[in-house]
Amino acid sequence: MASLELKNVQKTYPNGAIAVRGVDMEIDHGEFIVFVGPSGCGKSTLLRMVAGLEKITEGEILIQDKVVNDVTPADRDVAMVFQNYALYPHMTVRGNMSYGLKNRGFAKDEINKKVEDAAAMLRIGDFLDRQPNQLSGGQRQRVAMGRAIVREPKVFLFDEPLSNLDAKLRVQMRIEIKRLQRRMDVTSIYVTHDQTEAMTLADRLAVINDGRVEQMGAPMELYSNPATLFVASFIGSPQINLLPVKLSGQSLVSGDLSIDGFQDLPADKELVLGLRPDHLSLSADQAGSSNSALKIRVDIVEQHGADNVIYGELIGAGSSMDGEPVEFCVKTGQANIPDIESILDLHFDVADAMVFLKETGSRLK
Amino acid sequence: MKRVQFEHSSIPYLFVAPQIIIIVVFFLWPAAQAIHQSFLLEDAFGLSTQFVWFRNYKDTILSTAWLQAAGFTLIFSALVTFLSLGLALLLAVKANEVIRGARTYKTTLMWAYAIAPPVAGLMGNLMFNPIIGDLYKFLNAIGWDFDHKLDAFDASFVVVLIAVWKQVSVNFIFFLSGLQGIPHSVQEAATMDCRSPTRRFWTITFPLLAPTTFFLMVINITYAFFETFGIIDTTTRGAPGGATNTLVFKVFQDGFRGADLGGSSAQSVVLMLIVLALTVLQFRFIERKVHY
Amino acid sequence: MNNVNWRLLTTHLVLILGMLFMSLPVWVAFATSTHSAETILREGLQLWPGAHFVETYRQVLFVEGGVMKSVLGTTMLKNSLILGIGFAIGKVIISMLAAYAIVYFRFRLASFLFWVIFMTLLLPLEVRIIPSYEVVSSLGLLDTHVGLIVPLIASATGTFFFRQFFRSVPDELLEAAKLDGATAWQFFKDILVPLSRTMIAAILIIMFVVGWNQYLWPLIMTTKEENYTLVIGIKQIYQILAEGGELPQYQKAFALTILATLPPVLVVLVFQNWFVKGLVESEK
Ligand SMILES: Nc1ncnc2c1ncn2[C@@H]1O[C@H](COP(=O)(O)OP(=O)(O)O)[C@@H](O)[C@H]1O
Ligand SMILES: [Mg+2]
C-alpha cells in the first residue's frame, strides 16, 4: 500500500507562474524521500501541496489511498518543519510543542507525556520552559522537529530545515534526522537544494527541474546511472566533467582532441561527453582498459585531507558548453600533489564515460 | 500579502465591519453631505434651499477674505515646516553626536510632543500677554514696537513661533531615529573618506536622511494646515482683521459662527482637494522609495 | 585636540539652548501657577515656584466655580481620561480586527474595503466638521462618551500600522498554526495578539496622547460644561481671560495648562521607548 501518492500534480500560481508541471510518484510507508533541485524549480511548491498549504491546480494527492485535495492541512495529519523553524516566539518550548495537541483536544496529562517523551528523544528536555529566543539555532531546530513529532503524523515534511545552520551543525543534525526518521518509521519528504544532503539522507531521491521530476531513484543509482545531463551534473561533488563533442568514425572529437572507443552514436548531432572526477585517474594501471587521450595543465590543487582534487585546463579541447576553455577536475589520493602548470595524463575506462545528446540532455550511453 | 490565507465567507466581513460602519456613518456620509451642501444655497431662515452649481465656490473662494486666508496659510505652512524641520534637524544631529547626557537631551527635547496644540496656544498667549507676559515686555523693551493684537506681522510671529515650538519634538524624534538608522559602517567609511564633519554631513548623512525629510515635510504641511487650529483658536483667532486666519479656522468660523453652510461646505471641499494633493504627493514618493 | 573640545562644547551649547527653548515655557507656566493672582499682575511671569501651589490647584481641581462656572477640575480630568483611554483602546481593537481580516483572509471585497479605510486619510475631521456634527446630533449622541469617542477611532492610521506589522510576521507562522489545527479565531487570539504585545503597548501610548489632546471634535460635540475635557477647559479659560472682568485669575489658567499637560507627558516619559517605537513605526 502506498503511503503517499501523487498523480499528475500540477500547480499554476494565481499570477500565472507555473511551478509544477505534472508530477507522478508513489511513496511507500516509512520511506525517506528527498526532493532535490536548483532554487526555484518547484520543490517547495510540491511539498506545500502535500501539506495542504497550496491548492492543487490539477491532479490528485492521496494519503493512505484517500484523496486529500480538499482536506484542510490540519486534517491531513501531516507535520512540517520549516526552514526558519516558524516557532511561536511568545510561547515556551512546551507551549510550542503542545499547541497542536491542544487544538486537537488531547487531555492535559496525555499532552504532557507526549511532549516530554519527544523532548527526551530530541534531548531538549531541559529547555521545555524556555522561549525560542533563549535557544541556539540547533536547539530551535530540535524544537521545530519536536513540534512535528509529538503529533505522530502520517507524513513528515521538511522544507530545507538545515539551511539556517552552520556547516558543522548541519552535518550533525542531518545524521540525527535520519536516525529519528528510522526510529519513528514515518514516511518523510525532505526538500533541499544541497545534493550532498540529498544523497546522504534519501532512501530515494527525486531530482526536480523546472517543475518536473527528471529522475527518481536510489542515490547511487542516480549517481552512476543518470538519465539526463541535468541529473548527471546536479548529482555528484565535485561536478561531473563535461566536454561538448562530435562523433567522427568511432571517436569523439573536440578541437584537436579525438577520443576512441565509441560506437552506435548518432553521427551528425552535437554530443556531450561526461566523465566523473573519480572515474579519471593519473596512472594507467588504475583504470582498467584505459583510454588516455586527455591531458590537463594543472591550475589548482585542493587538498581535502583524505584525497586531493586537481583542476586544470583540458589541453587541445574546443570550447566548453558556455564557450570558455574546458576545465577538467580529477579526484586522486592524498599523495598526489602535482606542480602548478605541470601537464598530467588522464586515464579512464570508456565503460565509465557517459554521452548525452546536447540538444535535449537525454543520455545516449 | 500572505502566501497562505484563511478562506471564509463571513468571518473577514465581521472583522472589518466595526471600522467600515463607523467610516460610512461618520466619514463618508458627512463628506458626501459637505459636497452636496456646497452646491446649495439656503435662504436666511433655512426654510428653502436652491441648487446653485458653483456659486458658493465663486462667492467664497474668490472672496478677498478667503484669498487672504489662503495666502496666510501658505506662508504660515512654509515657515512652520521650514523652521521646525531646520531646528529639529540641528538638534537631532547634535543629540546624535553626544554620548554624555544623550538621554537627558533626548527626553527633554521630545516630551513636548505630548502637549496639545491649544494648550501650547494658551501658554504662548499668556507669555505674550500685554499685562503679565514677559516676552511682550521684552520685545517692546528691545525697541520692537510689538503688539500682536493690532499688528498683522506681530500676530503672525506669535502663531508661527508657537506652532514651530509645538512641532519641533515630533520632527526631532523622527530625525534622531533616522540618524540612528544609518548603519555605523557607513558613517565609519565616510570618516575615512572625508575629513570635514560638516562636509560629511551634507554629502553623506543628509542625503541618507532625505526620505525622512520628505516624509516629515508632508507631515508638517498637514500639521500646519489642520492641527494648528487649536493654536489659532487660543491665540489670535484670526485677528487682527483676519490676518492670521488659516483655511481650517475660517471654515470653522464661517460654518459655526457665521452659519454660512453653503460657503463653509465649499471651503471644506477645497480643503479635501488639498488633502488629496498632499496624500498623492506622499504616496508617489513612497512608491519611488520602493524602487531604491 | 583643542578643535575637538570646541566642537563638543558648541554641540552641548546648542543642545542646552534647545532644551531651554523646549522646556522653559512649561516650567514658567508651572512656576507662575504657584503664585497669587496679585503677584502675577504686579510682577509678571515667575521663574521660581511660589507659595500658592496648594491653594490654586485645590481651587482648580476640587472647588465648584474655582475655575469654570460649575465643573470641577477633577471632572474634566476624568473626562479627559475617558477620552484618552477610550480612544486608545477602541482604536486598537477596531484596527487590529480590520487589519487581521485584510492581511490574513482571502475575500472578495478585501481591496475595496481597504480603499474605503484608506479614504479616511483624505477626510480629516476639519473638512467635514459641520455635517459630522449634524450626524452625531441627529443620532442623539451629542454630549455622550460614545458620540465623542466612536467617530474618532475609525481613521486608518491604526489599521495601517497593524497591517504593516502583520505583514512582517513570517508567513510560516500561520502555516505552522494551520498544520497545528488552529482556527482563524484561535490563530488571532493565541498567536497574533500575544505576538503583537509590544506593538499594542506602543500604539496604546501614542493613541492615549492623541486622544487626550483632541480639541476640535470635543469642542463641537460637547455643549454641557460637565462634559468638558481639560483641553476644552483651556478654550473656556481663554474666553474668560479675553472677556476680562475683575482680577484675572492667571494662576488658574496656568494651573489648567499644567493639568492638561501633565498626564500625557508622564505617559510619554514613563514609556519613552515604546512611545518612540510606536510613533516612528506607525508613520511608516
Ligand atoms: N506564492 C507564489 N506566487 C507566485 N509564484 C510563486 C509563488 N511561490 C513560488 N512561486 C514561483 O514558483 C516557482 C517555484 O517556487 P518554489 O516551489 O518555491 O521553488 P523552490 O522551493 O524549488 O526553490 C518559482 O519560480 C517561484 O518564483
Ligand atoms: Mg524552497
XYZ file of C-alpha atoms in Angstrom, chain C:
284
model
C 42.599 68.232 20.399
C 41.542 71.786 21.073
C 39.469 71.662 17.968
C 37.562 68.629 19.171
C 36.840 70.228 22.514
C 35.402 73.311 20.861
C 33.155 71.175 18.728
C 31.929 69.272 21.724
C 31.342 72.463 23.628
C 29.250 74.044 20.872
C 27.339 70.805 20.497
C 26.384 70.849 24.149
C 25.634 74.555 23.963
C 23.221 74.054 21.075
C 21.540 71.202 22.907
C 21.207 73.148 26.125
C 19.675 76.096 24.286
C 17.288 73.684 22.554
C 16.408 72.161 25.890
C 15.667 75.589 27.373
C 13.598 76.574 24.357
C 11.500 73.445 24.636
C 11.182 73.253 28.404
C 11.382 76.731 29.822
C 7.867 77.831 28.750
C 6.327 74.885 30.553
C 8.451 75.457 33.606
C 7.481 79.123 33.696
C 3.836 78.114 33.331
C 4.200 75.834 36.323
C 6.142 78.315 38.456
C 3.695 81.081 37.708
C 0.742 78.865 38.548
C 2.016 78.656 42.123
C 1.838 82.381 42.750
C -1.144 84.510 43.667
C -3.096 86.497 41.097
C -1.895 89.751 42.657
C 1.762 88.805 42.428
C 1.396 87.840 38.802
C -0.404 91.009 37.939
C 2.234 93.058 39.718
C 5.400 91.206 38.715
C 4.508 89.260 35.609
C 5.643 85.696 34.892
C 7.595 83.823 37.516
C 10.691 81.716 37.234
C 10.589 80.135 40.685
C 7.685 78.398 42.478
C 5.701 80.442 44.962
C 3.621 79.653 47.998
C 0.198 79.230 46.448
C 0.567 75.820 44.886
C -1.847 74.011 47.159
C -4.397 76.776 47.148
C -4.514 77.232 43.392
C -4.598 73.559 42.483
C -7.180 72.823 45.165
C -9.379 75.538 43.768
C -8.962 74.342 40.208
C -9.426 70.673 40.967
C -11.959 70.488 43.771
C -13.885 73.734 44.219
C -17.043 74.429 42.307
C -16.656 77.680 40.437
C -12.927 77.534 41.157
C -12.027 77.667 37.511
C -15.064 77.043 35.306
C -18.536 78.177 36.126
C -19.545 74.917 37.759
C -17.467 71.980 36.569
C -14.617 70.753 38.768
C -11.086 70.189 37.559
C -11.383 66.588 38.655
C -14.421 66.103 36.448
C -12.574 67.467 33.458
C -9.648 65.239 34.361
C -11.979 62.261 34.422
C -13.455 63.212 31.058
C -10.006 63.567 29.563
C -9.000 60.161 30.896
C -12.125 58.568 29.483
C -11.451 60.146 26.111
C -7.755 59.225 26.109
C -8.201 55.663 27.285
C -11.411 55.001 25.393
C -9.916 56.347 22.209
C -6.728 54.301 22.585
C -8.447 51.025 23.398
C -11.215 51.476 20.856
C -8.728 52.279 18.175
C -6.531 49.270 18.923
C -9.462 46.858 18.895
C -11.070 48.182 15.758
C -7.888 48.467 13.785
C -6.482 45.092 14.825
C -9.643 43.341 13.758
C -9.766 45.119 10.432
C -6.070 44.638 9.752
C -6.353 40.957 10.599
C -9.163 40.478 8.111
C -7.311 42.344 5.398
C -3.978 40.615 5.813
C -4.980 37.084 6.698
C -8.161 36.426 4.742
C -8.847 35.994 1.086
C -12.211 37.606 0.450
C -13.910 39.260 -2.384
C -14.170 42.843 -1.186
C -10.795 42.916 0.560
C -9.151 45.524 -1.626
C -12.297 47.585 -1.959
C -12.681 47.759 1.815
C -9.032 48.572 2.172
C -9.581 51.584 -0.052
C -12.590 52.611 1.973
C -10.384 52.614 5.046
C -7.722 54.482 3.142
C -10.276 57.145 2.236
C -10.343 58.285 5.852
C -6.876 59.736 5.325
C -8.388 62.044 2.733
C -11.172 63.161 5.023
C -9.781 64.613 8.236
C -12.380 65.973 10.589
C -11.562 69.529 9.558
C -13.047 69.051 6.084
C -16.352 67.633 7.264
C -16.940 69.378 10.571
C -20.468 70.592 10.131
C -22.053 67.526 8.514
C -20.319 65.336 11.138
C -21.844 67.438 13.822
C -25.234 67.040 12.177
C -24.896 63.256 12.003
C -23.929 62.966 15.655
C -26.658 65.318 16.693
C -29.326 63.507 14.666
C -28.216 60.227 16.273
C -28.763 61.889 19.659
C -25.102 61.373 20.557
C -24.152 64.942 21.468
C -22.652 65.165 24.942
C -22.176 61.388 25.189
C -18.959 59.406 25.508
C -19.990 57.205 22.588
C -20.568 60.206 20.373
C -17.272 61.658 21.460
C -15.098 58.587 21.020
C -16.566 56.376 18.305
C -16.328 58.774 15.352
C -12.673 59.365 16.180
C -11.467 55.770 16.260
C -12.191 54.740 12.696
C -9.357 56.541 10.946
C -6.843 54.493 9.035
C -3.652 55.112 10.979
C -4.106 52.244 13.422
C -5.242 49.848 10.745
C -2.264 50.691 8.564
C 0.051 50.244 11.484
C -1.202 46.765 12.321
C -1.452 45.807 8.679
C 2.192 46.677 8.279
C 3.104 44.741 11.381
C 1.049 41.683 10.472
C 2.661 41.627 7.067
C 6.052 41.491 8.713
C 5.062 38.423 10.726
C 6.631 35.418 8.946
C 4.185 33.564 6.694
C 5.328 30.276 8.137
C 3.764 31.089 11.498
C 0.281 30.901 10.052
C 1.245 27.807 8.101
C 2.566 26.083 11.194
C -0.581 27.052 13.090
C -2.755 25.692 10.319
C -0.913 22.363 10.483
C -1.411 22.539 14.241
C -5.137 22.756 13.640
C -5.719 26.350 14.752
C -8.873 28.077 13.541
C -8.904 31.677 12.366
C -10.021 32.902 15.751
C -7.531 30.710 17.614
C -4.677 31.952 15.471
C -5.681 35.539 16.209
C -6.078 35.072 19.930
C -3.342 32.508 20.659
C -0.638 33.723 18.349
C -1.157 37.061 16.661
C -2.354 39.100 19.640
C 0.309 37.834 22.060
C 2.884 38.374 19.336
C 1.769 41.991 18.927
C 2.054 42.813 22.630
C 4.768 45.444 22.307
C 3.141 46.902 19.225
C -0.143 47.146 21.066
C 1.519 48.834 24.009
C 3.269 51.316 21.751
C 0.125 52.205 19.876
C -1.879 52.473 23.095
C 0.555 55.063 24.368
C 0.538 57.143 21.212
C -3.211 56.946 20.928
C -3.745 57.873 24.540
C -1.826 61.074 23.929
C -3.622 61.733 20.653
C -6.998 61.082 22.257
C -6.275 63.194 25.290
C -5.235 66.075 23.057
C -8.339 66.034 20.852
C -9.693 69.536 20.502
C -11.900 70.300 17.541
C -14.219 67.319 17.856
C -14.954 67.620 21.599
C -15.276 71.345 21.067
C -18.262 70.975 18.780
C -19.582 67.811 20.405
C -19.862 68.924 23.994
C -22.259 71.636 24.955
C -22.603 70.993 28.665
C -19.828 72.088 30.953
C -19.874 68.816 32.871
C -18.618 67.058 29.725
C -15.596 69.286 29.179
C -12.191 67.718 28.941
C -9.205 69.623 30.284
C -8.230 70.621 26.774
C -11.673 72.074 26.180
C -11.405 73.815 29.531
C -8.425 75.639 28.034
C -10.720 77.156 25.468
C -13.107 78.313 28.166
C -10.413 79.893 30.244
C -9.199 81.692 27.153
C -12.707 83.025 26.780
C -12.809 84.164 30.388
C -9.444 85.886 30.186
C -10.392 87.523 26.922
C -13.552 88.868 28.403
C -11.605 90.481 31.201
C -13.644 91.394 34.254
C -12.252 91.708 37.774
C -8.836 90.447 38.766
C -7.827 87.956 36.049
C -7.037 84.559 37.571
C -3.855 83.937 35.577
C -2.530 81.436 38.078
C -5.571 79.225 37.464
C -5.154 79.474 33.736
C -1.564 78.318 34.117
C -2.599 75.592 36.523
C -5.078 74.326 33.956
C -2.437 74.189 31.227
C -0.210 72.229 33.597
C -3.007 69.801 34.475
C -3.841 69.328 30.806
C -0.182 68.682 30.032
C 0.909 66.503 32.891
C -0.805 63.143 32.251
C 0.173 62.744 28.568
C 3.661 63.994 29.321
C 4.035 61.489 32.141
C 2.864 58.688 29.891
C 5.363 59.682 27.234
C 8.204 59.975 29.739
C 7.499 56.737 31.572
C 7.038 54.697 28.408
C 9.550 56.616 26.360
C 10.972 53.692 24.407
C 7.622 52.240 23.469
C 6.397 55.679 22.608
C 9.231 56.414 20.196
C 8.931 52.992 18.641
C 5.187 53.360 18.207
C 5.473 56.824 16.755
C 8.181 56.013 14.270
C 6.702 52.682 13.232
C 3.150 53.908 12.911
C 4.087 56.541 10.389
C 5.912 54.193 8.051
